[in-house]
Short mmCIF file of C-alpha atoms and ligand atoms in Angstrom, two decimals:
data_model
loop_
_atom_site.label_atom_id
_atom_site.label_comp_id
_atom_site.label_asym_id
_atom_site.label_seq_id
_atom_site.Cartn_x
_atom_site.Cartn_y
_atom_site.Cartn_z
CA MET A 34 -47.83 73.34 -83.84
CA LYS A 35 -49.58 75.46 -86.24
CA ASN A 36 -49.84 78.62 -84.11
CA ASN A 37 -46.45 78.57 -82.45
CA PHE A 38 -45.62 82.27 -81.64
CA ILE A 39 -48.48 83.68 -79.14
CA LEU A 40 -48.90 87.10 -77.91
CA VAL A 41 -50.32 87.14 -74.48
CA THR A 42 -51.68 90.62 -73.70
CA GLY A 43 -52.17 91.11 -69.81
CA GLY A 44 -49.73 88.19 -69.36
CA ALA A 45 -48.44 89.34 -66.05
CA GLY A 46 -52.12 89.22 -64.74
CA TYR A 47 -53.98 86.63 -62.45
CA ILE A 48 -54.90 84.34 -65.49
CA GLY A 49 -52.07 85.67 -67.69
CA SER A 50 -49.15 84.41 -65.39
CA VAL A 51 -50.57 80.86 -65.37
CA LEU A 52 -51.32 80.81 -68.98
CA THR A 53 -47.79 82.00 -69.91
CA ARG A 54 -46.17 79.32 -67.79
CA LYS A 55 -48.17 76.69 -69.48
CA LEU A 56 -47.43 77.85 -72.98
CA VAL A 57 -43.74 77.71 -72.25
CA GLU A 58 -43.76 74.32 -70.59
CA LYS A 59 -45.65 73.22 -73.77
CA GLY A 60 -42.86 74.71 -76.19
CA TYR A 61 -44.58 77.57 -77.36
CA LYS A 62 -42.76 80.98 -78.01
CA VAL A 63 -44.57 83.53 -75.93
CA ARG A 64 -44.38 87.34 -76.09
CA ILE A 65 -46.05 89.21 -73.24
CA LEU A 66 -47.45 92.67 -73.33
CA ASP A 67 -48.25 94.07 -70.11
CA SER A 68 -48.34 97.56 -68.46
CA LEU A 69 -47.69 95.95 -65.03
CA ILE A 70 -50.24 97.64 -62.93
CA TYR A 71 -49.82 94.98 -60.27
CA GLY A 72 -46.04 94.68 -60.65
CA LYS A 73 -44.25 91.94 -62.42
CA GLN A 74 -44.26 89.36 -59.79
CA GLY A 75 -46.44 87.04 -61.85
CA ILE A 76 -43.82 86.80 -64.62
CA GLU A 77 -40.59 87.43 -62.70
CA GLU A 78 -39.26 83.99 -63.05
CA LEU A 79 -40.06 83.98 -66.72
CA ILE A 80 -38.68 87.14 -68.15
CA ASP A 81 -35.11 85.42 -68.47
CA ASN A 82 -36.59 82.32 -70.41
CA SER A 83 -35.41 82.17 -73.91
CA SER A 84 -38.78 81.35 -75.03
CA VAL A 85 -40.32 84.50 -73.61
CA GLU A 86 -40.13 87.98 -74.77
CA PHE A 87 -41.48 90.72 -72.60
CA ILE A 88 -42.79 94.09 -73.62
CA LYS A 89 -43.77 96.69 -70.94
CA GLY A 90 -46.21 99.08 -72.29
CA ASP A 91 -49.68 100.23 -72.49
CA ILE A 92 -52.15 98.65 -74.97
CA ARG A 93 -53.63 101.92 -75.95
CA ASP A 94 -50.12 102.93 -77.39
CA GLU A 95 -50.37 102.09 -81.10
CA LYS A 96 -46.50 102.01 -81.57
CA ILE A 97 -46.19 99.49 -78.82
CA VAL A 98 -49.12 97.33 -80.17
CA LYS A 99 -47.44 97.56 -83.49
CA GLU A 100 -44.20 96.16 -82.21
CA SER A 101 -45.99 93.46 -79.96
CA ILE A 102 -47.92 91.94 -82.86
CA LYS A 103 -45.00 91.57 -85.34
CA GLY A 104 -44.49 88.12 -86.43
CA ILE A 105 -47.17 86.76 -84.09
CA ASP A 106 -49.51 83.63 -85.02
CA CYS A 107 -52.11 83.95 -82.40
CA ILE A 108 -53.08 86.43 -79.83
CA VAL A 109 -54.65 85.65 -76.45
CA HIS A 110 -56.14 89.19 -75.39
CA LEU A 111 -56.50 89.50 -71.64
CA SER A 112 -55.28 92.85 -70.75
CA ALA A 113 -58.13 94.76 -69.17
CA ILE A 114 -59.35 96.90 -66.28
CA VAL A 115 -60.90 93.75 -64.50
CA GLY A 116 -64.07 93.95 -62.65
CA GLU A 117 -66.89 96.17 -62.09
CA PRO A 118 -65.64 98.00 -59.01
CA LEU A 119 -62.32 99.04 -60.60
CA CYS A 120 -64.17 99.92 -63.91
CA LYS A 121 -66.48 102.35 -61.92
CA LYS A 122 -63.58 103.90 -60.25
CA ILE A 123 -61.61 104.62 -63.29
CA PRO A 124 -64.40 104.55 -66.06
CA GLU A 125 -62.78 106.57 -68.87
CA ALA A 126 -59.58 104.51 -68.58
CA ALA A 127 -61.68 101.50 -68.59
CA LYS A 128 -63.43 102.10 -71.56
CA GLN A 129 -60.29 103.06 -73.44
CA ILE A 130 -58.47 99.98 -72.28
CA ASN A 131 -61.28 97.40 -72.45
CA GLU A 132 -63.15 98.46 -75.58
CA LEU A 133 -61.51 100.96 -77.75
CA ALA A 134 -57.98 99.53 -77.59
CA THR A 135 -59.41 96.17 -78.02
CA LYS A 136 -60.88 97.11 -81.38
CA LYS A 137 -57.66 98.82 -82.40
CA LEU A 138 -55.78 95.80 -81.54
CA ILE A 139 -58.11 93.70 -83.82
CA ASP A 140 -57.62 95.98 -86.64
CA LEU A 141 -53.91 96.21 -86.61
CA SER A 142 -53.65 92.46 -85.88
CA LYS A 143 -55.64 91.84 -89.04
CA LEU A 144 -53.43 94.25 -91.07
CA GLU A 145 -50.25 92.48 -89.72
CA GLY A 146 -51.36 89.12 -90.74
CA VAL A 147 -51.93 87.48 -87.31
CA LYS A 148 -53.80 84.17 -87.82
CA ARG A 149 -55.94 83.76 -84.90
CA PHE A 150 -57.46 86.03 -82.19
CA ILE A 151 -58.68 84.69 -78.87
CA PHE A 152 -60.78 87.29 -76.75
CA SER A 153 -61.04 86.78 -73.01
CA SER A 154 -64.93 87.59 -72.21
CA THR A 155 -67.00 86.80 -69.14
CA CYS A 156 -70.13 84.73 -68.39
CA SER A 157 -71.28 87.94 -66.37
CA ASN A 158 -72.32 89.07 -69.78
CA TYR A 159 -75.52 86.97 -69.19
CA GLY A 160 -76.27 89.44 -66.25
CA THR A 161 -79.58 87.86 -64.82
CA SER A 162 -80.70 84.79 -66.75
CA ASP A 163 -83.74 82.81 -66.54
CA GLY A 164 -82.90 79.38 -66.64
CA ILE A 165 -79.51 78.09 -67.78
CA ALA A 166 -77.80 80.47 -70.23
CA ASN A 167 -75.92 79.02 -73.12
CA GLU A 168 -73.92 80.74 -75.98
CA GLU A 169 -76.98 81.76 -77.69
CA SER A 170 -78.66 83.29 -74.87
CA ASP A 171 -79.40 86.89 -74.89
CA LEU A 172 -76.59 89.05 -73.16
CA HIS A 173 -77.67 91.67 -70.34
CA PHE A 174 -74.74 93.86 -69.18
CA LEU A 175 -75.21 95.22 -65.86
CA SER A 176 -72.17 97.30 -65.68
CA LEU A 177 -69.45 99.14 -67.58
CA TYR A 178 -67.18 96.15 -67.53
CA SER A 179 -69.44 93.80 -69.29
CA GLU A 180 -70.81 96.44 -71.65
CA CYS A 181 -67.29 96.91 -72.88
CA LYS A 182 -66.97 92.98 -72.98
CA VAL A 183 -70.24 92.82 -74.86
CA HIS A 184 -69.25 95.53 -77.59
CA SER A 185 -65.65 94.14 -77.98
CA GLU A 186 -67.24 90.46 -78.51
CA LYS A 187 -69.57 91.79 -81.43
CA TYR A 188 -66.53 93.70 -83.07
CA ILE A 189 -64.24 90.78 -83.01
CA LEU A 190 -66.79 88.16 -84.30
CA ASP A 191 -67.54 90.69 -87.08
CA SER A 192 -63.83 90.96 -87.94
CA LYS A 193 -63.51 87.40 -88.89
CA THR A 194 -62.21 86.64 -92.28
CA ASP A 195 -60.78 83.41 -93.90
CA ASN A 196 -57.45 84.72 -92.82
CA PHE A 197 -58.15 86.21 -89.68
CA GLU A 198 -59.95 83.70 -87.22
CA THR A 199 -61.65 84.76 -84.26
CA CYS A 200 -62.88 83.25 -80.97
CA VAL A 201 -64.49 84.55 -77.90
CA LEU A 202 -64.06 82.64 -74.64
CA ARG A 203 -66.61 83.65 -71.96
CA PHE A 204 -64.84 82.72 -68.68
CA ALA A 205 -66.87 81.71 -65.64
CA THR A 206 -65.47 83.23 -62.36
CA ALA A 207 -62.10 82.32 -61.84
CA PHE A 208 -60.53 80.76 -58.64
CA GLY A 209 -57.27 79.18 -57.51
CA LEU A 210 -53.70 80.09 -57.13
CA SER A 211 -51.71 82.24 -59.15
CA PRO A 212 -48.31 83.70 -59.02
CA ARG A 213 -50.28 87.04 -59.32
CA MET A 214 -52.75 86.36 -56.69
CA ARG A 215 -56.15 87.91 -56.18
CA PHE A 216 -58.47 87.87 -53.25
CA ASP A 217 -61.09 89.96 -54.88
CA LEU A 218 -62.65 86.98 -56.78
CA LEU A 219 -66.02 85.45 -55.20
CA LEU A 220 -64.51 82.28 -53.80
CA GLN A 221 -61.15 83.69 -52.62
CA GLU A 222 -63.34 86.62 -51.04
CA PHE A 223 -65.29 84.14 -49.06
CA ILE A 224 -62.18 82.21 -48.05
CA ARG A 225 -60.49 85.31 -46.89
CA ASP A 226 -63.44 86.54 -44.84
CA ALA A 227 -63.75 83.21 -43.26
CA LEU A 228 -60.20 83.05 -42.32
CA VAL A 229 -59.62 86.72 -41.20
CA ASN A 230 -63.24 87.83 -39.91
CA LYS A 231 -64.65 84.39 -39.07
CA GLU A 232 -67.73 85.51 -41.06
CA ILE A 233 -68.90 85.51 -44.64
CA ILE A 234 -71.69 88.01 -45.26
CA LEU A 235 -73.76 87.15 -48.17
CA PHE A 236 -75.55 89.67 -50.62
CA GLY A 237 -77.85 87.79 -52.92
CA ALA A 238 -77.50 84.44 -51.08
CA ASN A 239 -79.30 82.42 -53.70
CA TYR A 240 -77.75 84.13 -56.83
CA TRP A 241 -76.07 81.63 -59.00
CA ARG A 242 -72.49 81.91 -60.38
CA PRO A 243 -70.28 79.61 -62.21
CA LEU A 244 -66.78 79.04 -61.21
CA VAL A 245 -63.57 77.75 -62.83
CA HIS A 246 -59.95 77.06 -61.82
CA VAL A 247 -57.46 79.39 -63.32
CA ASN A 248 -55.44 76.44 -64.58
CA ASP A 249 -58.55 75.11 -66.47
CA ILE A 250 -59.14 78.80 -67.99
CA SER A 251 -55.48 78.32 -69.29
CA ASN A 252 -56.06 74.98 -70.54
CA ALA A 253 -59.41 76.20 -72.38
CA CYS A 254 -57.13 79.04 -74.12
CA ILE A 255 -54.51 76.43 -75.21
CA LEU A 256 -57.32 74.45 -76.97
CA SER A 257 -58.39 77.47 -78.58
CA ILE A 258 -55.03 78.38 -79.81
CA ASN A 259 -54.55 75.02 -81.90
CA GLY A 260 -58.11 73.91 -82.37
CA LYS A 261 -59.54 73.30 -85.96
CA THR A 262 -60.51 76.51 -87.76
CA GLU A 263 -64.13 74.98 -88.18
CA LYS A 264 -64.24 74.57 -84.26
CA ILE A 265 -62.78 77.91 -83.43
CA SER A 266 -63.29 80.75 -86.05
CA GLY A 267 -66.38 82.89 -85.37
CA GLN A 268 -67.20 80.64 -82.20
CA VAL A 269 -68.10 81.60 -78.71
CA TYR A 270 -67.50 79.10 -76.01
CA ASN A 271 -68.44 79.36 -72.30
CA VAL A 272 -65.57 78.26 -70.30
CA GLY A 273 -66.33 76.03 -67.06
CA ASP A 274 -68.26 72.91 -66.19
CA ASP A 275 -71.98 72.25 -65.63
CA SER A 276 -71.18 70.66 -62.23
CA GLN A 277 -69.74 74.10 -61.09
CA ASN A 278 -72.71 76.29 -60.94
CA TYR A 279 -73.04 77.26 -57.34
CA THR A 280 -75.26 79.73 -55.33
CA LYS A 281 -73.35 82.05 -52.99
CA GLN A 282 -74.78 80.26 -50.14
CA ASP A 283 -73.87 76.76 -51.49
CA LEU A 284 -70.10 78.23 -51.68
CA ALA A 285 -70.35 79.55 -48.33
CA LYS A 286 -71.41 76.31 -46.66
CA ILE A 287 -68.71 74.49 -48.46
CA ILE A 288 -66.24 76.84 -47.01
CA GLN A 289 -67.96 76.56 -43.66
CA ASP A 290 -67.42 72.80 -43.64
CA LYS A 291 -63.77 73.23 -44.22
CA ILE A 292 -63.46 76.18 -41.74
CA PRO A 293 -66.15 75.58 -38.98
CA SER A 294 -65.49 78.83 -37.13
CA THR A 295 -67.16 80.64 -40.05
CA LYS A 296 -70.60 82.28 -39.28
CA ILE A 297 -72.81 82.94 -42.51
CA SER A 298 -74.69 86.08 -42.35
CA ILE A 299 -77.34 86.81 -44.93
CA VAL A 300 -78.10 90.52 -46.05
CA GLU A 301 -81.11 91.44 -48.35
CA SER A 302 -79.48 93.64 -50.99
CA LYS A 303 -79.54 94.60 -54.60
CA LYS A 304 -75.66 95.45 -54.45
CA ASP A 305 -74.61 93.05 -57.12
CA PRO A 306 -77.60 91.82 -59.07
CA ARG A 307 -75.83 89.40 -61.20
CA ASN A 308 -77.43 85.89 -61.09
CA TYR A 309 -76.68 83.36 -64.05
CA GLN A 310 -76.46 79.52 -64.26
CA VAL A 311 -74.39 78.66 -67.33
CA SER A 312 -74.31 75.66 -69.62
CA PHE A 313 -70.74 74.64 -70.64
CA LYS A 314 -72.07 71.88 -72.91
CA LYS A 315 -70.61 73.23 -76.06
CA ILE A 316 -66.85 73.42 -75.07
CA LYS A 317 -67.06 69.99 -73.71
CA GLU A 318 -68.72 68.62 -76.94
CA GLN A 319 -66.89 70.49 -79.38
CA LEU A 320 -63.46 71.07 -77.98
CA GLY A 321 -63.38 67.93 -75.53
CA PHE A 322 -62.68 70.36 -72.70
CA SER A 323 -62.98 69.17 -69.21
CA ILE A 324 -61.83 70.77 -65.94
CA THR A 325 -59.34 69.28 -63.53
CA LYS A 326 -60.22 71.03 -60.35
CA SER A 327 -63.63 71.81 -58.70
CA ALA A 328 -64.35 74.73 -56.33
CA LYS A 329 -63.62 72.36 -53.49
CA ASP A 330 -60.23 71.62 -54.58
CA GLY A 331 -59.54 75.37 -55.11
CA ILE A 332 -60.55 76.00 -51.53
CA ASP A 333 -58.24 73.37 -50.20
CA GLU A 334 -55.15 74.63 -52.10
CA ILE A 335 -55.78 78.19 -50.80
CA ILE A 336 -56.54 77.28 -47.36
CA ASN A 337 -53.10 75.36 -47.42
CA GLU A 338 -51.16 78.13 -48.69
CA VAL A 339 -52.38 80.40 -46.11
CA ASN A 340 -51.88 77.84 -43.16
CA ASN A 341 -48.45 77.26 -44.56
CA ASN A 342 -47.65 81.05 -44.24
CA ASN A 343 -47.10 81.31 -48.12
CA LEU A 344 -49.98 83.60 -48.59
CA ASP A 345 -51.54 86.61 -46.80
CA PRO A 346 -55.09 87.06 -47.83
CA GLN A 347 -55.19 90.56 -46.46
CA GLU A 348 -52.38 91.81 -48.75
CA SER A 349 -53.85 94.82 -50.49
CA GLU A 350 -52.06 94.29 -53.74
CA PHE A 351 -54.06 90.87 -54.08
CA SER A 352 -57.26 93.17 -55.14
CA ASN A 353 -57.83 95.03 -58.32
CA MET A 354 -59.04 97.92 -55.93
CA SER A 355 -55.27 98.18 -55.04
CA LYS A 356 -53.80 101.56 -54.75
CA LEU A 357 -51.44 100.41 -57.37
CA THR A 358 -54.50 101.22 -59.83
CA GLU A 359 -54.20 105.06 -58.93
CA LYS A 360 -51.60 105.15 -61.44
CA VAL A 361 -53.68 104.11 -64.41
CA ASN A 362 -54.44 107.23 -66.29
CA VAL A 363 -56.84 108.40 -69.03
CA TYR A 364 -54.73 108.26 -72.26
N1 NAD B 542 -60.68 86.56 -63.38
C1 NAD B 542 -61.85 86.22 -63.82
O1 NAD B 542 -62.72 85.74 -62.90
C2 NAD B 542 -62.34 86.72 -64.99
C3 NAD B 542 -63.52 86.04 -65.54
C4 NAD B 542 -63.96 86.46 -66.77
C5 NAD B 542 -63.13 87.07 -67.72
N2 NAD B 542 -61.92 87.59 -67.26
C6 NAD B 542 -61.20 88.29 -68.10
O2 NAD B 542 -59.82 87.66 -68.28
C7 NAD B 542 -58.73 88.66 -68.57
C8 NAD B 542 -57.75 88.46 -67.41
O3 NAD B 542 -58.15 88.72 -66.17
P1 NAD B 542 -57.43 88.57 -64.80
O4 NAD B 542 -58.17 88.02 -63.57
O5 NAD B 542 -56.11 87.93 -65.20
O6 NAD B 542 -56.94 90.15 -64.36
P2 NAD B 542 -55.93 90.82 -63.98
O7 NAD B 542 -56.24 92.27 -63.56
O8 NAD B 542 -55.01 90.22 -62.99
O9 NAD B 542 -54.86 91.02 -65.30
C9 NAD B 542 -54.93 92.05 -66.22
C10 NAD B 542 -53.70 92.38 -66.83
O10 NAD B 542 -53.81 93.45 -67.84
C11 NAD B 542 -52.64 94.34 -67.55
N3 NAD B 542 -53.19 95.60 -67.96
C12 NAD B 542 -54.22 96.32 -67.46
N4 NAD B 542 -54.37 97.54 -68.46
C13 NAD B 542 -53.54 97.33 -69.28
C14 NAD B 542 -52.83 98.35 -70.33
N5 NAD B 542 -53.59 99.60 -70.76
N6 NAD B 542 -51.99 97.90 -71.19
C15 NAD B 542 -51.31 96.71 -70.94
N7 NAD B 542 -51.75 95.81 -70.00
C16 NAD B 542 -52.58 96.12 -69.18
C17 NAD B 542 -52.59 94.57 -65.98
O11 NAD B 542 -51.52 94.99 -65.68
C18 NAD B 542 -52.64 93.00 -65.51
O12 NAD B 542 -51.59 92.36 -65.54
C19 NAD B 542 -59.47 89.94 -68.34
O13 NAD B 542 -59.79 90.33 -69.85
C20 NAD B 542 -60.68 89.73 -67.79
O14 NAD B 542 -61.93 90.48 -67.89
C21 NAD B 542 -61.40 87.16 -65.94
#
């Protein structure tokens, strides 16, 4: 293993808590830096593992960041104020965390001799795309959330040197079970509405969105940690699968098939103008990436958990608009 000691920022989050588990299972040494906005449920079982170091701290704190990157081979940078609604609610903190702290982390990592830096970006940077967007397509940020992602992507790719390898992963919208669960993601939101309200209300029913399971996102991160330099450094990859581009109406109908009591109501609205279909050919061809779970599989696993009383979709902490975010301050 070339890159053995991995720092996962935001390692206690929805994606981070799945990724860190997989890394530990595969024999990596993992350090997690997280301010624990949503608590430590996602990594509770991991903290005592001898392969895991945990640092509770804020990515905007330079002293903490310097301590966190010491001895690290590769960083997977996930920590962020995630999603447009939350960025809108706390815009100054969002800009500081998502863009300014990201740039600082890059500079310090380069100085400290970190070999590889993987940045979690988003396919929502494509905004509204005509046709199918690929990694070369123009980016249209429609929100502060993706504006910070687009600016950070550019900074990261410009920071590449022979000794500092950089890679941008643009994740499709995630779904699936995680130890730090979220129900404010498109598919999960629809499932919750079908189960609780027996109705899915669609804004932009024919708008396209690509989806990807949280386990598969983690697999893509691991491929990027140890992929060959020429395949990784300076590269951008969309993370998902061509078969998983859906319109919102397609998704609602799949859920209705599984939960027949669901009514689908369509509302004309410009509430969320994002509409993009994405090509995932590059990651398949260059890194040999393939998904293990479709949206249908994700729907089944979540419905099962709810039906077995292991998960309450109405739990307010399962949303990034949770009251817990009120303690995120401007630095
Ligand atoms: N979930 C998705 O659908 C999706 C899609 C595309 C990209 N992404 C990106 O993937 C990454 C992870 O997303 P997620 O869904 O796991 O989100 P999440 O909100 O569950 O996790 C983010 C984590 O970052 C931590 N964090 C926030 N601010 C911090 C700070 N100042 N210092 C230290 N830690 C801090 C939080 O405590 C949390 O554990 C994000 O960068 C997100 O933009 C997610």
